[in-house]
């Protein structure tokens, strides 16, 4: 069953710096109990998309499209309903979330608060639930009486995960949940999240720039570049056999899970991500692309079927179009090869696919 459906979601910030098109026409589906990883370099729009899901964006952000959570559009929901959804149906764990704990309140009071505020438990039942939640995230119940400063960073992040689980959500959005932690603790916390969502059948959207971490955690991956999804498919296919040149560069940059050296900008990917206020014409990636064709400077390709397997796999690259792929062979051509491309000038046969997962 589909838990979350995004249809043509677009977010534009309209601040003092002018219009920033941070997310451009993103369509994605997430099934109940499935984990979707969203990857992309800094500034590609991942956090903006995550915040849009629960309408947590600043006031100057304009959002359009549809965000259907259990079939209900989050973007048109009344306030009261939205508040209930934020607690009861979906929760968010943000980067550095452990700093969000109140330093002068006991852990148990902070964990019990959502349950009490939303009338989900009596004080006695809330205390029992807090002990249970701490146990689930691998912490002894006596920690409930303590304060955040008595915990390590990893333990505080575990408390934040416990808090996200408190109201038994159907969806967890985890935006770089472990980047503030050291590598060993990161691996532990990631394994914990993975086992908890599997055990409770929770859907998850996990955001990271590290494709290898996402591939190890998630069923499916979506790769974002300059506000668009440029590739999406089963994790192992996107990680091992990426069809978009940008996804391939990301996969090559993060070869192994948890490799500390991989916490850097993607190697082998020259140049910087574009400023969303001044996007290149055509395919936004073409100035950095090693296998671009002349038409890429003027033509933006939609997501097209790209995978060999039965599960949907799509990529937005001229090289996956049947006529281009057929005429030029598979990807992996000489860098900078600018051959003649049959599909570039003529009409494209068939229709681009809607992103389906
Ligand atoms: N409040 C804001 N006002 C204007 N522009 C913004 C605002 N927040 C983010 N942006 C811009 O929107 C774009 C997307 O930012 P976002 O934070 O979503 O990227 P990200 O993929 O999460 O990056 P990172 O990996 O660094 O967290 C960037 O160009 C950023 O500068
Ligand atoms: Mg971010």
mmCIF file of C-alpha atoms and ligand atoms in Angstrom:
data_model
loop_
_atom_site.group_PDB
_atom_site.id
_atom_site.type_symbol
_atom_site.label_atom_id
_atom_site.label_comp_id
_atom_site.label_asym_id
_atom_site.label_seq_id
_atom_site.Cartn_x
_atom_site.Cartn_y
_atom_site.Cartn_z
ATOM 1 C CA UNK A 1 0.000 0.000 0.000
ATOM 2 C CA UNK A 2 1.242 3.486 -0.819
ATOM 3 C CA UNK A 3 2.065 5.472 2.282
ATOM 4 C CA UNK A 4 3.396 8.618 0.673
ATOM 5 C CA UNK A 5 2.996 9.977 -2.834
ATOM 6 C CA UNK A 6 4.726 13.101 -4.068
ATOM 7 C CA UNK A 7 3.375 14.526 -7.295
ATOM 8 C CA UNK A 8 5.319 17.266 -9.046
ATOM 9 C CA UNK A 9 6.478 18.870 -5.794
ATOM 10 C CA UNK A 10 8.163 22.220 -6.371
ATOM 11 C CA UNK A 11 9.608 24.505 -3.686
ATOM 12 C CA UNK A 12 10.833 28.034 -4.351
ATOM 13 C CA UNK A 13 12.309 30.253 -1.654
ATOM 14 C CA UNK A 14 11.521 33.914 -2.164
ATOM 15 C CA UNK A 15 13.887 35.597 0.245
ATOM 16 C CA UNK A 16 16.172 38.583 0.056
ATOM 17 C CA UNK A 17 18.521 36.684 -2.263
ATOM 18 C CA UNK A 18 15.843 36.474 -4.950
ATOM 19 C CA UNK A 19 13.938 33.394 -6.091
ATOM 20 C CA UNK A 20 15.639 30.104 -5.300
ATOM 21 C CA UNK A 21 14.057 27.103 -7.065
ATOM 22 C CA UNK A 22 15.275 24.555 -4.513
ATOM 23 C CA UNK A 23 13.052 21.593 -5.481
ATOM 24 C CA UNK A 24 11.744 21.206 -9.039
ATOM 25 C CA UNK A 25 8.959 18.846 -9.949
ATOM 26 C CA UNK A 26 9.751 15.866 -7.723
ATOM 27 C CA UNK A 27 7.435 12.841 -7.976
ATOM 28 C CA UNK A 28 8.128 9.838 -5.741
ATOM 29 C CA UNK A 29 6.175 7.029 -4.082
ATOM 30 C CA UNK A 30 6.890 5.266 -0.826
ATOM 31 C CA UNK A 31 5.147 2.035 0.127
ATOM 32 C CA UNK A 32 4.260 1.318 3.758
ATOM 33 C CA UNK A 33 7.222 -0.271 5.517
ATOM 34 C CA UNK A 34 9.634 0.642 2.713
ATOM 35 C CA UNK A 35 12.812 2.695 3.110
ATOM 36 C CA UNK A 36 13.668 5.257 0.442
ATOM 37 C CA UNK A 37 17.080 6.914 0.409
ATOM 38 C CA UNK A 38 17.466 10.402 -1.048
ATOM 39 C CA UNK A 39 21.024 11.236 -2.080
ATOM 40 C CA UNK A 40 22.650 14.285 -3.598
ATOM 41 C CA UNK A 41 25.351 16.863 -3.025
ATOM 42 C CA UNK A 42 25.043 19.808 -0.681
ATOM 43 C CA UNK A 43 22.397 22.233 -1.957
ATOM 44 C CA UNK A 44 20.567 19.711 -4.151
ATOM 45 C CA UNK A 45 17.318 20.304 -2.247
ATOM 46 C CA UNK A 46 17.175 17.218 0.006
ATOM 47 C CA UNK A 47 16.365 19.004 3.272
ATOM 48 C CA UNK A 48 13.987 21.369 1.519
ATOM 49 C CA UNK A 49 12.083 18.354 0.208
ATOM 50 C CA UNK A 50 12.109 16.713 3.672
ATOM 51 C CA UNK A 51 10.778 19.838 5.339
ATOM 52 C CA UNK A 52 8.111 20.282 2.667
ATOM 53 C CA UNK A 53 6.717 16.835 3.512
ATOM 54 C CA UNK A 54 5.398 18.088 6.856
ATOM 55 C CA UNK A 55 5.119 21.769 5.910
ATOM 56 C CA UNK A 56 8.066 22.731 8.093
ATOM 57 C CA UNK A 57 9.504 25.229 5.597
ATOM 58 C CA UNK A 58 10.063 28.918 6.381
ATOM 59 C CA UNK A 59 7.281 31.326 5.468
ATOM 60 C CA UNK A 60 9.007 32.652 2.363
ATOM 61 C CA UNK A 61 8.958 29.206 0.739
ATOM 62 C CA UNK A 62 6.283 28.551 -1.893
ATOM 63 C CA UNK A 63 5.295 24.920 -2.346
ATOM 64 C CA UNK A 64 3.203 23.450 -5.133
ATOM 65 C CA UNK A 65 2.227 19.943 -6.200
ATOM 66 C CA UNK A 66 0.717 17.228 -4.054
ATOM 67 C CA UNK A 67 2.069 15.472 -0.971
ATOM 68 C CA UNK A 68 -0.310 12.644 -0.193
ATOM 69 C CA UNK A 69 0.208 10.919 3.145
ATOM 70 C CA UNK A 70 -2.192 7.962 3.345
ATOM 71 C CA UNK A 71 -4.065 9.653 0.515
ATOM 72 C CA UNK A 72 -4.494 12.979 2.335
ATOM 73 C CA UNK A 73 -2.797 16.063 0.880
ATOM 74 C CA UNK A 74 -0.462 17.567 3.492
ATOM 75 C CA UNK A 75 -0.295 20.837 1.540
ATOM 76 C CA UNK A 76 -4.001 21.595 1.827
ATOM 77 C CA UNK A 77 -4.619 20.177 5.314
ATOM 78 C CA UNK A 78 -6.097 22.411 8.010
ATOM 79 C CA UNK A 79 -3.757 23.334 10.872
ATOM 80 C CA UNK A 80 -5.370 21.116 13.490
ATOM 81 C CA UNK A 81 -5.126 18.087 11.246
ATOM 82 C CA UNK A 82 -1.547 18.909 10.281
ATOM 83 C CA UNK A 83 -0.497 19.084 13.936
ATOM 84 C CA UNK A 84 -2.062 15.704 14.594
ATOM 85 C CA UNK A 85 -0.346 14.220 11.523
ATOM 86 C CA UNK A 86 3.032 15.633 12.564
ATOM 87 C CA UNK A 87 2.857 13.777 15.841
ATOM 88 C CA UNK A 88 0.798 10.727 15.138
ATOM 89 C CA UNK A 89 1.627 9.738 11.548
ATOM 90 C CA UNK A 90 5.071 11.043 10.756
ATOM 91 C CA UNK A 91 8.157 12.177 12.644
ATOM 92 C CA UNK A 92 11.405 13.765 11.651
ATOM 93 C CA UNK A 93 14.957 13.227 12.906
ATOM 94 C CA UNK A 94 17.129 16.072 11.675
ATOM 95 C CA UNK A 95 20.874 16.421 11.390
ATOM 96 C CA UNK A 96 22.327 17.312 14.781
ATOM 97 C CA UNK A 97 18.893 16.667 16.295
ATOM 98 C CA UNK A 98 20.462 15.733 19.594
ATOM 99 C CA UNK A 99 21.039 19.436 20.215
ATOM 100 C CA UNK A 100 17.276 19.926 20.157
ATOM 101 C CA UNK A 101 16.901 18.271 23.568
ATOM 102 C CA UNK A 102 16.099 20.693 26.349
ATOM 103 C CA UNK A 103 19.155 20.691 28.679
ATOM 104 C CA UNK A 104 17.211 21.442 31.869
ATOM 105 C CA UNK A 105 14.485 18.810 31.532
ATOM 106 C CA UNK A 106 14.775 15.137 32.371
ATOM 107 C CA UNK A 107 14.837 12.690 29.457
ATOM 108 C CA UNK A 108 11.617 11.040 30.643
ATOM 109 C CA UNK A 109 9.714 14.315 30.700
ATOM 110 C CA UNK A 110 10.792 15.107 27.153
ATOM 111 C CA UNK A 111 9.974 11.630 25.853
ATOM 112 C CA UNK A 112 6.609 11.522 27.607
ATOM 113 C CA UNK A 113 5.527 14.967 26.475
ATOM 114 C CA UNK A 114 4.075 14.088 23.059
ATOM 115 C CA UNK A 115 2.167 11.174 24.564
ATOM 116 C CA UNK A 116 0.680 13.361 27.286
ATOM 117 C CA UNK A 117 0.024 16.422 25.128
ATOM 118 C CA UNK A 118 -1.853 14.356 22.579
ATOM 119 C CA UNK A 119 -3.759 12.414 25.204
ATOM 120 C CA UNK A 120 -2.261 9.130 24.049
ATOM 121 C CA UNK A 121 -1.341 7.918 27.537
ATOM 122 C CA UNK A 122 -1.937 8.519 31.243
ATOM 123 C CA UNK A 123 1.124 9.708 33.215
ATOM 124 C CA UNK A 124 1.735 6.192 34.548
ATOM 125 C CA UNK A 125 1.371 4.602 31.102
ATOM 126 C CA UNK A 126 3.627 7.282 29.603
ATOM 127 C CA UNK A 127 6.367 6.409 32.129
ATOM 128 C CA UNK A 128 6.133 2.745 31.184
ATOM 129 C CA UNK A 129 6.213 3.679 27.498
ATOM 130 C CA UNK A 130 9.336 5.820 28.040
ATOM 131 C CA UNK A 131 11.137 2.873 29.640
ATOM 132 C CA UNK A 132 10.087 0.686 26.707
ATOM 133 C CA UNK A 133 11.244 3.267 24.135
ATOM 134 C CA UNK A 134 14.644 3.615 25.789
ATOM 135 C CA UNK A 135 15.020 -0.137 25.809
ATOM 136 C CA UNK A 136 14.160 -0.238 22.091
ATOM 137 C CA UNK A 137 16.971 2.161 21.295
ATOM 138 C CA UNK A 138 19.411 0.187 23.445
ATOM 139 C CA UNK A 139 19.498 2.342 26.552
ATOM 140 C CA UNK A 140 18.765 1.295 30.156
ATOM 141 C CA UNK A 141 15.503 2.592 31.606
ATOM 142 C CA UNK A 142 17.301 4.366 34.486
ATOM 143 C CA UNK A 143 18.606 6.907 31.954
ATOM 144 C CA UNK A 144 15.081 8.329 31.878
ATOM 145 C CA UNK A 145 15.742 10.108 35.190
ATOM 146 C CA UNK A 146 18.834 11.835 33.813
ATOM 147 C CA UNK A 147 19.467 15.010 31.842
ATOM 148 C CA UNK A 148 20.761 15.351 28.264
ATOM 149 C CA UNK A 149 24.208 16.596 29.353
ATOM 150 C CA UNK A 150 24.818 13.256 31.081
ATOM 151 C CA UNK A 151 24.615 11.476 27.728
ATOM 152 C CA UNK A 152 27.081 11.101 24.857
ATOM 153 C CA UNK A 153 26.232 12.469 21.402
ATOM 154 C CA UNK A 154 25.307 8.983 20.208
ATOM 155 C CA UNK A 155 23.085 8.393 23.229
ATOM 156 C CA UNK A 156 21.370 11.734 22.708
ATOM 157 C CA UNK A 157 20.706 10.837 19.079
ATOM 158 C CA UNK A 158 19.227 7.531 20.305
ATOM 159 C CA UNK A 159 16.914 9.526 22.561
ATOM 160 C CA UNK A 160 15.852 11.564 19.523
ATOM 161 C CA UNK A 161 15.096 8.341 17.655
ATOM 162 C CA UNK A 162 13.092 7.138 20.673
ATOM 163 C CA UNK A 163 11.214 10.433 20.551
ATOM 164 C CA UNK A 164 10.486 9.940 16.853
ATOM 165 C CA UNK A 165 9.091 6.487 17.661
ATOM 166 C CA UNK A 166 7.062 7.638 20.685
ATOM 167 C CA UNK A 167 3.738 8.088 18.907
ATOM 168 C CA UNK A 168 4.192 4.991 16.715
ATOM 169 C CA UNK A 169 4.423 6.891 13.434
ATOM 170 C CA UNK A 170 3.854 5.289 10.023
ATOM 171 C CA UNK A 171 6.589 7.408 8.465
ATOM 172 C CA UNK A 172 9.988 8.562 9.718
ATOM 173 C CA UNK A 173 11.944 11.206 7.856
ATOM 174 C CA UNK A 174 15.613 11.030 8.793
ATOM 175 C CA UNK A 175 17.704 13.887 7.411
ATOM 176 C CA UNK A 176 21.399 13.054 7.855
ATOM 177 C CA UNK A 177 20.570 11.500 11.243
ATOM 178 C CA UNK A 178 24.118 10.443 12.011
ATOM 179 C CA UNK A 179 26.473 12.915 10.343
ATOM 180 C CA UNK A 180 27.267 14.619 13.661
ATOM 181 C CA UNK A 181 28.423 11.310 15.168
ATOM 182 C CA UNK A 182 31.706 9.479 14.891
ATOM 183 C CA UNK A 183 31.939 6.618 12.424
ATOM 184 C CA UNK A 184 31.556 3.705 14.871
ATOM 185 C CA UNK A 185 28.538 5.257 16.553
ATOM 186 C CA UNK A 186 27.089 6.154 13.165
ATOM 187 C CA UNK A 187 27.102 2.511 12.137
ATOM 188 C CA UNK A 188 25.393 1.516 15.408
ATOM 189 C CA UNK A 189 22.710 4.183 15.142
ATOM 190 C CA UNK A 190 22.045 3.338 11.477
ATOM 191 C CA UNK A 191 21.713 -0.354 12.301
ATOM 192 C CA UNK A 192 19.334 0.586 15.098
ATOM 193 C CA UNK A 193 17.129 2.672 12.806
ATOM 194 C CA UNK A 194 17.111 -0.098 10.215
ATOM 195 C CA UNK A 195 16.034 -2.758 12.692
ATOM 196 C CA UNK A 196 13.383 -0.556 14.296
ATOM 197 C CA UNK A 197 11.703 0.398 11.043
ATOM 198 C CA UNK A 198 11.763 -3.222 9.873
ATOM 199 C CA UNK A 199 10.353 -4.468 13.173
ATOM 200 C CA UNK A 200 7.557 -1.899 13.311
ATOM 201 C CA UNK A 201 6.832 -1.765 9.570
ATOM 202 C CA UNK A 202 7.531 1.975 9.486
ATOM 203 C CA UNK A 203 8.122 3.739 6.175
ATOM 204 C CA UNK A 204 11.295 5.812 6.078
ATOM 205 C CA UNK A 205 12.808 8.519 3.964
ATOM 206 C CA UNK A 206 16.492 8.767 4.777
ATOM 207 C CA UNK A 207 18.581 11.612 3.426
ATOM 208 C CA UNK A 208 22.323 11.579 2.966
ATOM 209 C CA UNK A 209 24.966 12.587 0.471
ATOM 210 C CA UNK A 210 26.570 9.174 1.069
ATOM 211 C CA UNK A 211 25.090 6.784 -1.474
ATOM 212 C CA UNK A 212 26.798 3.745 0.075
ATOM 213 C CA UNK A 213 25.155 4.305 3.469
ATOM 214 C CA UNK A 214 21.782 4.744 1.806
ATOM 215 C CA UNK A 215 22.275 1.661 -0.351
ATOM 216 C CA UNK A 216 22.936 -0.408 2.776
ATOM 217 C CA UNK A 217 19.881 0.966 4.587
ATOM 218 C CA UNK A 218 17.194 1.474 1.974
ATOM 219 C CA UNK A 219 15.093 -0.552 -0.453
ATOM 220 C CA UNK A 220 15.099 2.189 -3.070
ATOM 221 C CA UNK A 221 17.209 5.233 -3.868
ATOM 222 C CA UNK A 222 16.419 8.579 -5.438
ATOM 223 C CA UNK A 223 19.321 10.764 -6.541
ATOM 224 C CA UNK A 224 18.764 14.517 -6.599
ATOM 225 C CA UNK A 225 20.676 17.076 -8.598
ATOM 226 C CA UNK A 226 19.887 20.807 -8.582
ATOM 227 C CA UNK A 227 16.412 20.240 -7.160
ATOM 228 C CA UNK A 228 15.347 17.401 -9.473
ATOM 229 C CA UNK A 229 15.302 13.647 -9.090
ATOM 230 C CA UNK A 230 17.681 12.489 -11.833
ATOM 231 C CA UNK A 231 17.569 8.775 -11.057
ATOM 232 C CA UNK A 232 15.472 6.456 -8.964
ATOM 233 C CA UNK A 233 15.325 2.706 -8.582
ATOM 234 C CA UNK A 234 16.129 -0.304 -6.410
ATOM 235 C CA UNK A 235 19.112 0.452 -4.162
ATOM 236 C CA UNK A 236 21.437 -2.209 -5.512
ATOM 237 C CA UNK A 237 20.748 -1.194 -9.124
ATOM 238 C CA UNK A 238 21.270 2.514 -8.532
ATOM 239 C CA UNK A 239 24.374 1.922 -6.434
ATOM 240 C CA UNK A 240 26.019 -0.745 -8.570
ATOM 241 C CA UNK A 241 24.650 0.042 -12.012
ATOM 242 C CA UNK A 242 23.701 3.707 -11.994
ATOM 243 C CA UNK A 243 22.374 4.932 -15.312
ATOM 244 C CA UNK A 244 22.709 8.678 -14.804
ATOM 245 C CA UNK A 245 26.317 9.969 -15.007
ATOM 246 C CA UNK A 246 25.770 11.978 -11.822
ATOM 247 C CA UNK A 247 24.613 8.913 -9.848
ATOM 248 C CA UNK A 248 27.640 7.024 -11.171
ATOM 249 C CA UNK A 249 29.948 9.765 -9.909
ATOM 250 C CA UNK A 250 28.257 9.710 -6.496
ATOM 251 C CA UNK A 251 28.482 5.918 -6.290
ATOM 252 C CA UNK A 252 32.177 6.055 -7.208
ATOM 253 C CA UNK A 253 32.751 8.689 -4.534
ATOM 254 C CA UNK A 254 31.323 6.534 -1.751
ATOM 255 C CA UNK A 255 32.557 3.045 -2.513
ATOM 256 C CA UNK A 256 32.262 1.474 0.920
ATOM 257 C CA UNK A 257 29.838 1.811 3.751
ATOM 258 C CA UNK A 258 31.077 3.924 6.633
ATOM 259 C CA UNK A 259 34.421 4.749 5.045
ATOM 260 C CA UNK A 260 35.530 7.925 6.854
ATOM 261 C CA UNK A 261 37.380 9.096 3.739
ATOM 262 C CA UNK A 262 34.072 9.112 1.941
ATOM 263 C CA UNK A 263 32.707 11.950 4.029
ATOM 264 C CA UNK A 264 33.987 14.424 1.521
ATOM 265 C CA UNK A 265 32.829 15.989 -1.672
ATOM 266 C CA UNK A 266 32.519 13.405 -4.438
ATOM 267 C CA UNK A 267 35.897 12.735 -5.993
ATOM 268 C CA UNK A 268 36.132 12.463 -9.726
ATOM 269 C CA UNK A 269 33.324 14.937 -10.076
ATOM 270 C CA UNK A 270 34.828 18.189 -11.264
ATOM 271 C CA UNK A 271 33.316 21.576 -10.588
ATOM 272 C CA UNK A 272 30.694 22.629 -8.092
ATOM 273 C CA UNK A 273 26.979 22.062 -7.935
ATOM 274 C CA UNK A 274 25.136 24.918 -9.678
ATOM 275 C CA UNK A 275 23.615 27.888 -7.912
ATOM 276 C CA UNK A 276 19.860 27.213 -8.166
ATOM 277 C CA UNK A 277 19.292 30.895 -9.021
ATOM 278 C CA UNK A 278 21.453 30.519 -12.120
ATOM 279 C CA UNK A 279 20.887 27.012 -13.391
ATOM 280 C CA UNK A 280 22.627 25.938 -16.593
ATOM 281 C CA UNK A 281 20.356 25.652 -19.616
ATOM 282 C CA UNK A 282 19.217 22.201 -20.721
ATOM 283 C CA UNK A 283 20.336 19.412 -18.394
ATOM 284 C CA UNK A 284 21.571 21.105 -15.194
ATOM 285 C CA UNK A 285 24.374 18.556 -14.953
ATOM 286 C CA UNK A 286 25.767 18.991 -18.469
ATOM 287 C CA UNK A 287 28.642 21.394 -17.614
ATOM 288 C CA UNK A 288 30.101 18.762 -15.254
ATOM 289 C CA UNK A 289 29.133 15.699 -17.265
ATOM 290 C CA UNK A 290 31.906 13.529 -18.713
ATOM 291 C CA UNK A 291 29.665 11.997 -21.365
ATOM 292 C CA UNK A 292 27.463 14.896 -22.395
ATOM 293 C CA UNK A 293 26.173 15.282 -25.936
ATOM 294 C CA UNK A 294 25.792 18.617 -27.743
ATOM 295 C CA UNK A 295 22.036 18.721 -27.226
ATOM 296 C CA UNK A 296 22.380 18.391 -23.430
ATOM 297 C CA UNK A 297 23.061 22.148 -23.277
ATOM 298 C CA UNK A 298 19.552 22.848 -24.489
ATOM 299 C CA UNK A 299 17.492 19.792 -23.676
ATOM 300 C CA UNK A 300 16.271 18.588 -20.291
ATOM 301 C CA UNK A 301 15.228 14.944 -20.457
ATOM 302 C CA UNK A 302 12.434 13.602 -18.231
ATOM 303 C CA UNK A 303 12.734 10.433 -16.180
ATOM 304 C CA UNK A 304 12.735 7.397 -18.480
ATOM 305 C CA UNK A 305 12.734 3.672 -17.779
ATOM 306 C CA UNK A 306 16.384 2.731 -17.334
ATOM 307 C CA UNK A 307 16.716 -0.506 -15.381
ATOM 308 C CA UNK A 308 17.009 -4.065 -16.542
ATOM 309 C CA UNK A 309 15.130 -5.633 -13.627
ATOM 310 C CA UNK A 310 11.427 -5.944 -12.890
ATOM 311 C CA UNK A 311 11.269 -3.082 -10.337
ATOM 312 C CA UNK A 312 10.829 0.465 -11.670
ATOM 313 C CA UNK A 313 14.140 2.188 -12.364
ATOM 314 C CA UNK A 314 14.228 5.550 -14.119
ATOM 315 C CA UNK A 315 16.890 8.065 -15.088
ATOM 316 C CA UNK A 316 16.732 11.553 -16.601
ATOM 317 C CA UNK A 317 19.576 11.372 -19.103
ATOM 318 C CA UNK A 318 19.606 11.538 -22.881
ATOM 319 C CA UNK A 319 21.727 8.387 -22.863
ATOM 320 C CA UNK A 320 18.917 6.233 -21.512
ATOM 321 C CA UNK A 321 16.511 7.268 -24.275
ATOM 322 C CA UNK A 322 16.002 4.229 -26.481
ATOM 323 C CA UNK A 323 17.206 5.912 -29.662
ATOM 324 C CA UNK A 324 20.368 7.311 -28.042
ATOM 325 C CA UNK A 325 21.207 4.165 -26.088
ATOM 326 C CA UNK A 326 20.573 2.040 -29.161
ATOM 327 C CA UNK A 327 22.725 4.134 -31.448
ATOM 328 C CA UNK A 328 25.559 4.855 -29.056
ATOM 329 C CA UNK A 329 25.714 1.679 -27.004
ATOM 330 C CA UNK A 330 25.849 1.642 -23.253
ATOM 331 C CA UNK A 331 27.246 4.375 -21.096
ATOM 332 C CA UNK A 332 30.955 4.431 -20.373
ATOM 333 C CA UNK A 333 32.064 6.206 -23.502
ATOM 334 C CA UNK A 334 35.231 8.225 -23.786
ATOM 335 C CA UNK A 335 35.081 11.309 -21.594
ATOM 336 C CA UNK A 336 33.930 14.291 -23.534
ATOM 337 C CA UNK A 337 32.817 12.197 -26.488
ATOM 338 C CA UNK A 338 30.425 14.413 -28.373
ATOM 339 C CA UNK A 339 28.947 12.174 -30.979
ATOM 340 C CA UNK A 340 25.981 12.645 -33.205
ATOM 341 C CA UNK A 341 22.833 11.782 -31.298
ATOM 342 C CA UNK A 342 19.805 10.503 -33.095
ATOM 343 C CA UNK A 343 17.245 11.379 -30.412
ATOM 344 C CA UNK A 344 18.344 14.931 -29.843
ATOM 345 C CA UNK A 345 16.803 16.668 -32.792
ATOM 346 C CA UNK A 346 13.899 14.470 -33.662
ATOM 347 C CA UNK A 347 10.738 14.001 -31.675
ATOM 348 C CA UNK A 348 11.047 11.539 -28.837
ATOM 349 C CA UNK A 349 8.870 8.502 -29.286
ATOM 350 C CA UNK A 350 6.671 7.368 -26.421
ATOM 351 C CA UNK A 351 6.008 9.264 -23.280
ATOM 352 C CA UNK A 352 8.252 10.021 -20.312
ATOM 353 C CA UNK A 353 7.242 7.979 -17.302
ATOM 354 C CA UNK A 354 5.764 9.237 -14.114
ATOM 355 C CA UNK A 355 8.017 8.294 -11.254
ATOM 356 C CA UNK A 356 6.592 5.092 -9.814
ATOM 357 C CA UNK A 357 8.083 3.103 -6.985
HETATM 358 N N1 LIG B 1 15.616 29.523 3.811
HETATM 359 C C1 LIG B 1 16.184 29.551 2.607
HETATM 360 N N2 LIG B 1 16.103 30.668 1.838
HETATM 361 C C2 LIG B 1 16.666 30.704 0.591
HETATM 362 N N3 LIG B 1 17.344 29.663 0.035
HETATM 363 C C3 LIG B 1 17.447 28.539 0.766
HETATM 364 C C4 LIG B 1 16.894 28.418 2.089
HETATM 365 N N4 LIG B 1 17.179 27.176 2.565
HETATM 366 C C5 LIG B 1 17.879 26.549 1.587
HETATM 367 N N5 LIG B 1 18.051 27.357 0.512
HETATM 368 C C6 LIG B 1 18.707 27.029 -0.750
HETATM 369 O O1 LIG B 1 17.985 25.970 -1.353
HETATM 370 C C7 LIG B 1 18.886 25.038 -1.960
HETATM 371 C C8 LIG B 1 18.634 23.651 -1.380
HETATM 372 O O2 LIG B 1 19.017 23.657 -0.016
HETATM 373 P P1 LIG B 1 18.840 22.373 0.923
HETATM 374 O O3 LIG B 1 19.167 22.781 2.311
HETATM 375 O O4 LIG B 1 17.511 21.784 0.672
HETATM 376 O O5 LIG B 1 19.963 21.403 0.317
HETATM 377 P P2 LIG B 1 20.504 19.998 0.873
HETATM 378 O O6 LIG B 1 20.482 19.075 -0.297
HETATM 379 O O7 LIG B 1 19.769 19.598 2.093
HETATM 380 O O8 LIG B 1 22.021 20.341 1.207
HETATM 381 P P3 LIG B 1 22.969 19.753 2.413
HETATM 382 O O9 LIG B 1 23.462 18.419 1.932
HETATM 383 O O10 LIG B 1 24.064 20.768 2.486
HETATM 384 O O11 LIG B 1 22.166 19.665 3.666
HETATM 385 C C9 LIG B 1 20.287 25.578 -1.713
HETATM 386 O O12 LIG B 1 20.688 26.303 -2.847
HETATM 387 C C10 LIG B 1 20.115 26.517 -0.540
HETATM 388 O O13 LIG B 1 21.048 27.578 -0.613
HETATM 389 MG MG1 LIG B 2 20.324 19.254 4.078
#
